[in-house]
Coordinates of C-alpha atoms in Angstrom, one line a residue:
Chain A
M13 CA 99.5 103.8 116.0
N14 CA 96.4 102.8 114.8
R15 CA 96.0 99.8 111.6
R16 CA 95.6 102.9 109.1
K17 CA 98.8 104.6 110.2
F18 CA 100.7 101.1 110.6
L19 CA 100.0 100.2 107.0
A20 CA 100.5 103.8 105.6
T21 CA 103.8 103.8 107.1
S22 CA 104.4 100.5 105.6
L23 CA 103.6 101.5 102.1
T24 CA 105.6 104.6 102.4
A25 CA 108.5 102.8 103.2
S26 CA 108.1 100.3 100.4
L27 CA 108.1 103.3 98.1
T28 CA 111.4 104.9 99.6
P29 CA 114.6 104.2 97.6
L30 CA 116.1 100.7 98.4
L31 CA 119.7 101.8 98.9
P32 CA 121.1 101.1 102.5
G33 CA 121.5 104.5 104.6
C34 CA 123.7 103.7 107.2
S35 CA 127.1 103.9 105.4
R36 CA 126.4 106.8 103.2
S37 CA 127.8 110.0 104.2
Q38 CA 126.3 112.5 101.5
N39 CA 122.8 112.7 101.3
P40 CA 122.2 111.0 104.5
E41 CA 119.1 109.0 104.8
P42 CA 117.8 107.8 108.2
P43 CA 119.6 104.7 109.4
R44 CA 117.9 101.6 108.6
W45 CA 118.8 99.7 111.7
E46 CA 119.5 100.6 115.0
Q47 CA 122.5 99.5 116.8
S48 CA 120.7 97.0 118.8
A49 CA 119.6 95.2 115.7
Y50 CA 123.3 94.8 114.6
R51 CA 124.5 91.0 115.1
K52 CA 126.9 90.5 112.2
P53 CA 129.8 88.2 113.4
K54 CA 133.1 88.8 112.2
H55 CA 133.0 85.5 110.5
S56 CA 130.8 82.9 110.1
R57 CA 130.8 78.9 109.2
V58 CA 128.3 77.0 106.9
A59 CA 128.6 73.1 106.3
I60 CA 127.8 71.4 103.4
L61 CA 127.2 67.9 103.7
E62 CA 126.4 65.3 101.1
A63 CA 122.9 63.7 101.5
K64 CA 122.1 61.8 98.1
N65 CA 118.4 61.0 98.6
Y66 CA 115.8 60.9 101.3
E67 CA 116.0 57.0 101.6
I68 CA 119.4 57.0 103.1
P69 CA 119.9 57.4 107.3
L70 CA 119.5 61.2 107.3
A71 CA 119.8 61.3 111.1
D72 CA 123.4 60.5 111.1
I73 CA 124.0 63.3 108.5
I74 CA 122.0 66.0 110.5
S75 CA 123.8 64.8 113.4
R76 CA 127.1 65.5 112.2
G77 CA 125.8 68.6 110.9
I78 CA 124.5 69.8 114.2
E79 CA 127.9 68.5 115.9
L80 CA 129.8 70.8 113.6
F81 CA 128.4 73.8 115.2
H82 CA 128.3 72.2 118.7
L83 CA 124.9 73.1 118.8
D84 CA 123.9 72.9 122.5
V85 CA 120.1 71.6 122.8
K86 CA 120.0 70.0 126.0
G87 CA 116.8 70.7 128.3
K88 CA 115.7 73.1 125.6
V89 CA 112.7 73.8 123.9
V90 CA 113.3 73.8 119.8
V91 CA 111.0 74.9 117.2
L92 CA 111.5 73.5 113.9
K93 CA 110.0 75.7 111.1
P94 CA 109.6 73.7 107.6
N95 CA 108.6 75.1 104.5
L96 CA 104.9 73.8 104.2
V97 CA 103.5 76.7 102.3
E98 CA 101.4 74.8 99.7
Y99 CA 100.8 71.2 98.6
D100 CA 101.1 70.1 94.9
P101 CA 101.7 66.1 94.5
A102 CA 103.4 66.7 91.5
G103 CA 105.6 69.2 92.9
V104 CA 108.8 69.7 95.4
I105 CA 107.4 72.4 97.2
N106 CA 107.9 71.5 100.9
T107 CA 110.8 70.3 103.3
H108 CA 111.0 66.8 102.9
P109 CA 109.2 65.1 106.0
S110 CA 111.9 62.7 106.1
V111 CA 114.1 65.2 107.1
I112 CA 112.0 66.6 109.6
A113 CA 111.4 63.2 111.1
A114 CA 115.5 62.9 111.2
T115 CA 115.8 66.5 113.0
I116 CA 113.3 65.8 115.6
E117 CA 115.3 62.2 116.4
V118 CA 118.7 64.0 116.1
L119 CA 117.5 66.7 118.9
R120 CA 115.7 64.3 121.1
N121 CA 118.7 62.3 121.3
R122 CA 120.8 65.3 122.1
G123 CA 118.7 66.0 124.8
A124 CA 116.2 68.7 123.6
S125 CA 113.4 69.0 126.2
K126 CA 110.5 69.6 123.6
V127 CA 110.6 69.9 119.7
I128 CA 107.8 71.3 118.1
V129 CA 107.1 71.6 114.4
A130 CA 105.4 74.8 113.7
E131 CA 104.5 76.8 110.4
G132 CA 102.1 79.4 109.3
P133 CA 101.4 78.6 105.8
G134 CA 100.9 81.9 103.7
H135 CA 98.1 80.5 101.2
R136 CA 96.1 77.9 102.6
R137 CA 93.9 77.6 105.6
D138 CA 93.4 73.7 105.6
N139 CA 96.2 72.8 108.2
E140 CA 94.7 69.2 108.1
Y141 CA 95.1 68.8 104.5
L142 CA 98.5 70.3 104.3
L143 CA 99.9 68.0 107.0
T144 CA 98.2 64.8 105.8
A145 CA 98.9 65.5 102.4
S146 CA 102.4 66.2 102.6
G147 CA 103.3 63.5 104.8
L148 CA 104.1 65.4 107.7
Y149 CA 101.1 64.3 109.6
D150 CA 102.6 60.6 109.8
V151 CA 105.9 62.0 111.1
L152 CA 104.3 63.9 113.9
K153 CA 102.3 61.0 114.8
E154 CA 105.1 58.5 114.8
Y155 CA 107.1 60.9 116.8
T156 CA 104.3 62.2 119.1
A157 CA 105.4 65.7 118.1
T158 CA 103.6 68.8 118.4
Y159 CA 102.6 70.7 115.4
V160 CA 101.7 74.8 116.2
D161 CA 99.7 76.5 113.6
L162 CA 101.5 79.9 113.9
D163 CA 99.0 81.5 111.7
N164 CA 96.4 81.1 114.6
D165 CA 98.8 80.9 117.5
D166 CA 98.8 83.6 120.4
A167 CA 100.7 86.4 119.4
R168 CA 102.0 89.9 120.6
P169 CA 104.0 92.6 118.8
I170 CA 107.5 93.1 119.2
K171 CA 109.1 96.2 118.4
V172 CA 111.3 96.0 115.1
N173 CA 114.8 97.4 115.4
S174 CA 115.5 97.9 111.5
H175 CA 113.5 100.0 109.5
F176 CA 113.2 98.5 105.9
T177 CA 109.6 98.1 106.1
G178 CA 108.6 100.8 108.0
F179 CA 106.7 98.7 110.5
P180 CA 107.1 100.0 114.0
W181 CA 106.4 96.2 115.4
L182 CA 105.9 92.8 114.0
Y183 CA 103.4 90.6 115.7
L184 CA 105.3 87.2 116.3
P185 CA 103.8 83.9 117.7
E186 CA 104.1 82.9 121.4
T187 CA 105.7 79.4 120.3
I188 CA 108.4 81.4 118.5
L189 CA 108.8 83.8 121.5
Q190 CA 108.9 81.0 124.2
A191 CA 111.4 79.0 122.4
D192 CA 115.0 78.6 123.1
L193 CA 116.3 78.0 119.7
I194 CA 114.5 78.2 116.3
I195 CA 115.9 76.0 113.4
S196 CA 114.7 77.2 109.7
M197 CA 114.6 74.4 107.6
P198 CA 113.8 75.5 104.2
K199 CA 113.7 73.9 100.8
L200 CA 116.5 75.1 98.5
K201 CA 114.4 76.9 96.1
T202 CA 114.3 79.7 93.4
H203 CA 111.5 82.4 94.4
H204 CA 109.6 84.4 91.5
W205 CA 109.7 87.6 93.6
A206 CA 112.9 87.4 95.5
G207 CA 115.1 85.7 93.6
A208 CA 115.7 82.7 96.4
T209 CA 113.7 81.2 99.0
L210 CA 116.0 80.1 101.8
S211 CA 116.4 80.0 105.3
M212 CA 115.5 83.7 105.9
K213 CA 112.6 84.0 103.5
N214 CA 111.2 80.9 105.5
F215 CA 110.4 83.1 108.3
F216 CA 107.7 84.7 106.6
G217 CA 106.0 81.6 107.8
I218 CA 106.0 82.7 111.4
I219 CA 104.1 86.1 110.9
P220 CA 100.6 85.0 111.8
S221 CA 98.3 85.2 108.9
A222 CA 95.2 85.8 111.1
I223 CA 96.8 89.2 111.7
Y224 CA 98.3 89.7 108.3
G225 CA 96.0 87.7 106.0
W226 CA 96.4 84.8 103.7
P227 CA 98.7 85.7 101.8
K228 CA 100.4 88.1 104.4
N229 CA 99.4 91.1 102.0
P230 CA 101.1 93.7 104.3
L231 CA 104.4 92.1 104.0
H232 CA 104.2 92.1 100.2
W233 CA 103.1 95.6 100.0
A234 CA 106.3 96.7 102.3
G235 CA 108.6 94.9 99.9
I236 CA 109.5 91.1 100.2
A237 CA 113.2 91.8 100.5
N238 CA 112.4 94.4 103.3
S239 CA 110.2 92.1 104.8
I240 CA 112.6 89.4 105.1
V241 CA 115.1 91.8 106.8
D242 CA 112.8 93.1 109.3
I243 CA 111.3 89.7 110.1
N244 CA 114.7 88.2 110.7
S245 CA 116.1 91.1 112.4
V246 CA 113.2 91.1 115.0
L247 CA 113.4 87.4 116.3
P248 CA 115.0 87.8 119.6
I249 CA 115.7 84.1 119.9
P250 CA 119.0 82.1 118.5
Q251 CA 118.5 80.6 115.3
F252 CA 120.1 77.8 113.2
A253 CA 119.2 76.5 109.9
I254 CA 119.3 73.1 108.1
V255 CA 118.3 73.7 104.1
D256 CA 116.9 70.7 102.5
G257 CA 119.0 70.7 99.2
I258 CA 118.6 67.0 98.3
V259 CA 115.9 67.9 95.9
G260 CA 115.5 71.7 95.1
M261 CA 113.2 73.8 92.9
E262 CA 114.3 75.7 90.0
G263 CA 112.5 78.2 87.5
N264 CA 109.0 79.6 88.6
G265 CA 109.6 78.8 92.3
P266 CA 108.5 78.5 95.5
I267 CA 105.4 76.7 94.0
Q268 CA 105.4 76.1 90.3
G269 CA 109.0 75.5 89.6
Q270 CA 110.9 72.2 88.8
A271 CA 112.4 69.8 90.6
K272 CA 116.4 70.0 90.9
H273 CA 118.5 67.3 92.5
C274 CA 121.3 68.7 94.3
G275 CA 122.2 66.2 97.0
T276 CA 122.8 68.1 100.2
F277 CA 122.2 69.7 103.3
I278 CA 123.2 73.1 104.4
F279 CA 123.8 74.0 108.1
G280 CA 124.8 77.0 109.9
D281 CA 124.0 79.4 112.8
D282 CA 124.4 82.6 110.5
L283 CA 121.4 82.3 108.6
V284 CA 122.5 85.4 106.1
A285 CA 125.9 83.1 105.5
V286 CA 123.8 79.9 105.1
D287 CA 121.5 81.5 102.5
A288 CA 124.4 83.3 100.7
T289 CA 126.1 80.0 100.5
A290 CA 122.8 78.1 99.4
A291 CA 122.6 80.9 96.5
R292 CA 126.0 80.1 95.4
L293 CA 125.7 76.4 95.4
M294 CA 122.6 77.1 93.1
M295 CA 124.7 79.1 90.8
L296 CA 123.3 82.7 92.0
E297 CA 125.3 85.6 93.0
P298 CA 124.2 86.4 96.6
T299 CA 125.1 89.9 96.7
K300 CA 122.8 90.7 93.7
I301 CA 120.0 89.1 96.0
E302 CA 118.1 92.2 97.4
Y303 CA 117.4 90.8 101.0
L304 CA 120.9 89.4 101.2
A305 CA 122.6 92.7 100.1
Y306 CA 120.7 94.4 103.1
A307 CA 121.0 91.8 105.5
G308 CA 124.5 91.4 104.8
K309 CA 125.2 95.0 106.1
F310 CA 124.2 94.1 109.6
L311 CA 122.7 90.5 110.3
G312 CA 125.5 88.2 108.9
N313 CA 128.0 87.5 106.2
V314 CA 127.8 87.5 102.6
M315 CA 131.1 87.5 101.4
P316 CA 133.1 84.2 101.0
S317 CA 136.0 85.9 102.6
Q318 CA 134.2 86.2 106.1
I319 CA 132.5 82.6 105.7
E320 CA 134.6 79.6 106.6
Q321 CA 133.1 76.7 104.5
V322 CA 133.2 73.0 106.2
G323 CA 132.1 69.8 105.2
E324 CA 132.0 69.4 101.2
R325 CA 133.5 71.6 98.5
I326 CA 130.9 73.9 97.1
E327 CA 132.1 73.4 94.1
S328 CA 131.7 69.7 93.9
Y329 CA 127.9 70.1 94.2
R330 CA 127.2 73.5 92.7
K331 CA 124.2 73.2 90.5
D332 CA 122.8 75.2 87.7
F333 CA 119.4 76.4 88.8
S334 CA 117.2 77.9 86.3
V335 CA 115.3 81.2 87.2
I336 CA 112.8 83.3 85.6
P337 CA 114.0 86.0 83.2
S338 CA 113.3 88.7 85.4
F339 CA 116.2 87.3 87.7
E340 CA 118.7 86.4 85.1
H341 CA 121.0 88.7 86.4
L342 CA 121.6 86.7 89.5
K343 CA 123.2 84.1 87.5
T344 CA 127.1 83.7 87.8
T345 CA 127.2 81.8 84.4
Chain B
M23 CA 80.7 61.4 115.9
V24 CA 78.0 64.3 116.6
E25 CA 78.2 63.6 120.3
K26 CA 82.0 63.8 120.2
L27 CA 82.3 66.9 118.4
I28 CA 79.7 68.5 120.8
D29 CA 81.5 67.1 124.0
F30 CA 84.8 68.6 122.4
L31 CA 83.4 72.0 122.1
L32 CA 81.9 72.0 125.5
K33 CA 85.0 71.0 127.1
S34 CA 87.5 73.3 125.2
Q35 CA 85.4 76.1 126.1
N36 CA 87.8 79.1 127.8
T37 CA 86.8 80.1 131.1
D38 CA 86.1 83.7 129.7
G39 CA 83.5 82.1 127.4
G40 CA 85.1 82.0 124.0
W41 CA 87.1 79.7 122.3
G42 CA 90.5 79.6 121.0
T43 CA 91.7 77.9 117.4
V44 CA 92.8 74.9 119.6
P45 CA 92.2 74.1 123.4
G46 CA 94.5 76.2 125.4
K47 CA 94.7 79.4 123.1
R48 CA 93.4 82.6 124.0
S49 CA 89.5 83.1 122.7
Q50 CA 89.4 84.0 119.0
T51 CA 86.5 85.7 117.2
E52 CA 86.3 83.5 114.2
A53 CA 86.7 80.0 116.3
T54 CA 84.0 81.5 118.9
A55 CA 81.4 82.5 116.3
L56 CA 81.8 79.3 114.3
A57 CA 81.5 77.1 117.7
I58 CA 78.4 79.2 118.7
L59 CA 77.0 78.2 115.1
G60 CA 77.9 74.8 115.7
L61 CA 76.3 74.3 119.1
H62 CA 73.3 76.6 118.3
A63 CA 72.6 74.0 115.6
V64 CA 72.2 71.2 118.2
K65 CA 70.0 73.3 120.6
D66 CA 69.5 71.4 123.3
N67 CA 69.8 72.2 127.1
V68 CA 73.4 70.6 127.4
T69 CA 74.7 73.5 124.9
A70 CA 72.2 76.2 126.1
Q71 CA 74.4 77.4 129.1
S72 CA 77.8 77.2 126.9
L73 CA 76.0 79.3 124.2
G74 CA 75.0 81.9 126.4
R75 CA 78.7 82.4 127.6
G76 CA 79.9 82.2 124.2
L77 CA 77.2 84.9 123.1
H78 CA 78.4 87.1 125.8
W79 CA 82.0 86.8 125.1
L80 CA 81.2 87.8 121.3
I81 CA 79.3 90.7 122.5
E82 CA 81.8 91.8 125.1
Q83 CA 84.6 91.8 122.4
Q84 CA 83.0 94.4 120.1
Q85 CA 85.0 97.5 119.9
E86 CA 83.9 100.9 119.5
D87 CA 84.2 101.1 116.0
G88 CA 81.7 98.3 115.6
S89 CA 84.3 95.8 114.6
W90 CA 85.7 92.5 116.6
P91 CA 89.6 91.7 116.9
V92 CA 91.1 88.7 115.9
T93 CA 91.7 87.6 119.4
T94 CA 91.4 89.0 123.0
Q95 CA 94.9 90.4 123.0
I96 CA 94.7 92.2 119.8
R97 CA 92.4 94.9 119.6
E98 CA 92.7 96.1 116.1
S99 CA 89.9 95.8 113.8
S100 CA 89.8 92.4 112.0
W101 CA 88.4 90.5 109.1
S102 CA 86.6 88.0 111.6
S103 CA 84.2 90.6 112.4
T104 CA 81.9 89.1 109.6
F105 CA 81.8 85.8 111.7
A106 CA 80.6 88.0 114.7
I107 CA 78.0 89.4 112.7
V108 CA 76.9 85.9 111.1
A109 CA 76.6 84.6 114.6
L110 CA 74.5 87.5 116.3
T111 CA 72.3 87.3 113.1
V112 CA 71.7 83.5 113.5
M113 CA 71.1 84.0 117.4
G114 CA 68.6 86.5 116.7
S115 CA 70.8 89.3 118.4
L116 CA 69.7 91.9 115.9
G117 CA 70.3 94.8 118.4
P118 CA 72.7 97.9 118.4
Q119 CA 75.7 95.5 118.4
L120 CA 74.7 94.1 114.9
Q121 CA 73.9 97.2 113.4
R122 CA 77.3 98.8 114.4
G123 CA 79.0 95.7 113.2
V124 CA 77.3 96.0 109.8
Q125 CA 78.3 99.7 109.6
W126 CA 82.0 98.9 110.3
L127 CA 81.6 96.2 107.3
L128 CA 80.1 98.4 105.0
A129 CA 82.8 101.1 105.6
Q130 CA 85.4 98.2 104.7
K131 CA 86.8 98.4 101.1
G132 CA 89.8 96.7 99.6
Q133 CA 92.3 99.0 98.4
T134 CA 92.1 99.7 94.4
A135 CA 95.2 99.8 92.4
S136 CA 96.4 103.3 91.0
W137 CA 95.1 104.7 87.5
R138 CA 98.2 103.4 85.8
E139 CA 97.5 99.9 86.9
T140 CA 93.8 100.2 86.0
L141 CA 95.1 101.4 82.4
R142 CA 97.3 98.6 82.2
Y143 CA 94.7 96.1 83.0
R144 CA 92.6 97.7 80.3
W145 CA 95.2 97.7 77.4
A146 CA 98.0 95.2 78.4
P147 CA 96.5 93.0 80.6
Q148 CA 99.2 89.9 79.8
T149 CA 101.7 92.7 81.4
M150 CA 100.4 92.3 84.8
P151 CA 102.1 90.0 87.2
S152 CA 98.8 88.9 88.5
L153 CA 95.9 88.9 85.8
L154 CA 93.1 90.5 88.1
N155 CA 90.7 93.5 87.5
P156 CA 92.6 96.1 90.2
S157 CA 89.5 98.2 90.1
L158 CA 87.3 96.1 91.9
Q159 CA 86.2 96.4 95.4
G160 CA 85.8 93.7 98.0
W161 CA 87.0 93.0 101.4
S162 CA 90.4 92.7 102.6
W163 CA 91.8 90.5 105.5
V164 CA 93.6 93.6 106.8
P165 CA 91.9 97.0 106.8
Y166 CA 93.4 99.3 104.1
S167 CA 95.0 96.6 102.2
A168 CA 94.0 94.7 98.8
S169 CA 90.7 92.7 98.3
W170 CA 90.8 89.0 98.7
V171 CA 88.5 86.1 98.0
E172 CA 87.8 84.6 101.6
P173 CA 87.0 87.9 103.4
T174 CA 84.9 88.9 100.5
A175 CA 83.1 85.8 100.6
Y176 CA 82.5 86.0 104.2
A177 CA 81.3 89.5 103.8
L178 CA 79.1 88.8 101.4
I179 CA 77.3 85.7 103.4
A180 CA 77.0 88.1 106.5
L181 CA 75.2 90.9 104.1
K182 CA 73.1 88.8 102.3
K183 CA 72.0 87.1 105.4
L184 CA 71.1 90.6 106.7
R185 CA 69.0 91.7 103.4
P186 CA 65.7 91.1 104.8
F187 CA 66.3 93.7 107.4
L188 CA 68.9 96.3 105.9
D189 CA 68.0 96.1 102.4
N190 CA 69.1 99.3 100.3
G191 CA 71.0 100.6 97.7
H192 CA 74.3 100.8 99.0
I193 CA 74.1 97.4 100.5
R194 CA 73.1 96.0 97.3
G195 CA 76.1 97.9 95.7
R196 CA 78.6 96.7 98.0
I197 CA 77.2 93.1 97.3
H198 CA 77.2 93.3 93.5
Q199 CA 81.0 94.8 93.5
G200 CA 82.0 91.7 95.9
E201 CA 80.2 89.4 93.7
L202 CA 82.0 90.9 90.4
L203 CA 85.2 90.7 92.1
L204 CA 84.6 87.0 93.2
Y205 CA 83.9 86.1 89.4
D206 CA 86.9 88.1 88.3
R207 CA 89.1 86.0 90.8
M208 CA 87.5 82.8 89.5
C209 CA 90.3 80.1 88.4
D210 CA 90.5 79.1 84.7
S211 CA 89.2 75.5 85.6
G212 CA 86.3 77.3 88.0
G213 CA 86.6 77.4 91.6
W214 CA 88.8 79.7 93.9
N215 CA 91.9 79.7 95.5
Y216 CA 93.2 82.6 98.0
G217 CA 92.9 85.2 95.1
N218 CA 95.1 84.9 92.1
K219 CA 94.2 83.1 89.1
R220 CA 97.4 83.7 87.1
V221 CA 100.7 84.9 88.6
L222 CA 103.5 85.8 85.8
G223 CA 101.5 84.0 83.1
E224 CA 101.0 80.5 85.1
I225 CA 97.8 79.2 85.8
L226 CA 97.1 78.7 89.3
S227 CA 94.8 75.8 90.8
P228 CA 91.8 76.3 93.1
Y229 CA 91.3 75.3 96.7
P230 CA 88.5 73.2 97.5
D231 CA 87.8 75.0 100.8
T232 CA 87.9 78.4 99.2
T233 CA 86.1 76.8 96.5
A234 CA 83.1 75.9 98.8
V235 CA 82.9 79.0 100.8
T236 CA 83.0 81.3 97.7
L237 CA 80.0 78.9 96.4
V238 CA 78.2 79.5 99.4
A239 CA 78.7 83.3 99.3
L240 CA 77.4 83.2 95.7
Q241 CA 74.5 80.5 96.6
D242 CA 71.8 82.7 95.3
R243 CA 73.5 82.8 91.9
Q244 CA 73.7 79.0 91.7
T245 CA 72.3 78.4 88.3
E246 CA 74.7 80.8 86.6
S247 CA 77.5 78.8 84.6
A248 CA 80.4 79.9 86.7
N249 CA 78.8 78.5 89.5
Q250 CA 78.2 75.4 87.9
R251 CA 81.7 75.1 86.6
S252 CA 82.9 75.7 90.0
F253 CA 80.7 73.3 91.8
Q254 CA 82.1 70.6 89.2
A255 CA 85.8 71.7 90.0
L256 CA 84.8 71.1 93.8
V257 CA 83.5 67.8 93.2
K258 CA 86.5 67.0 91.2
M259 CA 89.1 68.5 93.9
L260 CA 87.2 66.5 96.7
E261 CA 88.6 63.2 95.2
Q262 CA 92.0 64.3 96.6
T263 CA 91.1 66.4 99.5
H264 CA 89.4 64.5 102.5
S265 CA 90.1 66.8 105.4
G266 CA 87.5 68.2 107.8
L267 CA 87.6 71.9 107.1
T268 CA 87.2 71.3 103.1
L269 CA 84.6 68.4 103.7
S270 CA 82.5 70.3 106.1
W271 CA 82.1 73.4 104.0
A272 CA 81.7 71.1 101.0
V273 CA 78.7 69.6 102.6
I274 CA 77.3 72.7 103.7
C275 CA 78.1 74.2 100.1
S276 CA 76.3 70.9 98.6
S277 CA 73.1 71.2 100.6
L278 CA 72.6 74.8 99.7
Y279 CA 72.9 73.8 95.9
G280 CA 70.4 71.2 96.4
Q281 CA 73.0 68.2 96.1
K282 CA 73.6 65.2 97.7
S283 CA 76.8 65.0 100.0
T284 CA 76.2 61.6 101.7
S285 CA 79.6 60.3 100.5
W286 CA 81.3 63.5 101.6
Q287 CA 79.6 63.4 105.0
T288 CA 81.0 59.5 105.0
L289 CA 84.4 60.7 104.3
L290 CA 84.3 63.6 107.0
T291 CA 83.4 60.9 109.5
E292 CA 86.6 59.1 108.4
S293 CA 88.6 62.4 108.6
Y294 CA 87.7 62.8 112.3
K295 CA 88.5 59.2 113.0
R296 CA 92.1 59.8 111.5
T297 CA 93.1 63.0 112.7
G298 CA 90.2 64.2 115.1
F299 CA 90.2 67.3 112.9
L300 CA 93.8 68.4 114.8
D301 CA 91.6 69.4 117.7
E302 CA 90.7 72.6 115.9
T303 CA 87.6 74.6 116.8
K304 CA 86.7 75.7 113.3
P305 CA 86.6 72.4 111.3
T306 CA 85.0 70.8 114.5
S307 CA 82.2 73.4 114.6
L308 CA 81.8 73.5 110.7
A309 CA 81.6 69.6 110.9
L310 CA 78.6 69.8 113.4
L311 CA 77.0 72.2 111.2
A312 CA 77.4 70.2 108.1
L313 CA 76.5 66.9 109.9
V314 CA 73.3 68.1 112.0
D315 CA 71.9 71.3 110.3
E316 CA 70.1 70.0 107.2
R317 CA 69.0 73.3 106.3
V318 CA 72.2 74.9 106.9
S319 CA 70.4 77.9 108.4
A320 CA 73.5 79.1 109.7
F321 CA 75.0 80.0 106.1
R322 CA 71.7 80.0 104.0
V323 CA 71.2 83.8 102.5

């Protein structure tokens, strides 16, 4: 399939009705995922741990969070995927560098053979600027950690076994494909196109912009929710999530919103459940967030009855995150 | 510093003759074309052999349709073809490869919006999620998708450099349309970002590197107020941004606009000392051009 057909297919897909097809008996639509893409567990666990600010010993908290899931990283190559989409000195756009530093430290202490920090910024091509301005460069230097620009990494096409975008395959970076574990480390933020941007949307950044452009235009054309689902379904390696919810962003996220203190980390190995819990923390109804509604059918759990909540009680840390008017319907109050 | 930059490029050249974005990665068209331009600016016996191998790689990678892929493994046509065209032009390789490349480039058109969106822009632009004229056609990153600022700027540089050889009504028309698109996408304060000046009513800020690249593409219209305003915006942004990529483009832009850039060159040297430009081929090559080629012949149109 050449590029014209590839994009034409994706455009057609974006115009198709957005209802899931697998469970519908009348008016049957083609299934939107293959059996091989199904990985929804019967039950999931999500942990919320308190972290009041970025100055406290974060490594202790992250270590506790990882321990709750018995995450075995010994001898493994682990890729940390923070959110480094853009930089604004007055904003809170990115995963805080202290969180990344603490995670590197914890993973090394637990025997990871290599910890790589990797990102493919969707807007900016100036990696040196993004890293130095955000403070991540100093962390990488201090910990002598490797950074990989996923936008320009070597890549190869991987067959997509869900059919939300219509892309028959997605190019994925070799750094991701060769890792043993990828940890999504998003910021707890609202998003002006998707409602919320959390651990699953964060994987937009693994799609190489050298192939898809800055911004990753074909993904937007195919629908952001559709793209989030297909990207997450195509990832062939184990995933874990650590959400930086110490200070999140409300309003016109993911770039121009306002800081919102929430004082938490959210951990989990079912990213759908992590995002659903994070949405509840932000007082957004996850079943109304389009990508979670899709993903909840076959990638992970959305319903509270299927998510075991450990650590802090969600009620104690729930914060009323404002959203732009078009997402008011997501609010639980 | 110049010697270090040259040494880096010579040592990081892949065995196939191309350059990756960083050492150890597969050869990439953009990185290779820029490395060729950087080493060509030096023009000495040490770089001659490396240049020849790089040029050979570039010519070998051209596809049947005249385009270049992003990297060796991906065979789809790509935006980076414009860099290959510029490199071949600068190297004086004006043969059939270049002609096929230009034909491919001229055939590429960013997608325009539907008539409904065009009407909406005309009658109720404030209701559009992104405030931009959807009927203007520049160049896209990916064939058959929307026009964006950077690929349009790169295409204009390539086509304007070739105007003395290939001037005709069609090329003039595409250049004119591309310029209209760039001015339409200009941020309210001057300068450019990836391609949106307003989203959902919020004013977006320009980026210094994109601003400098776009000003380079519009260098033959530098007396226009939009260019002057954007150059001032660039100067202001550079008070905060001191990276190799941005400073290199800024120095190149500044030279083309007849402005002094000594302080930016100093900052460029300091940036290299601090980060080594993250070992990236692109800023290394551009820095070489910025520091060595006073006439900036690589990007002069």
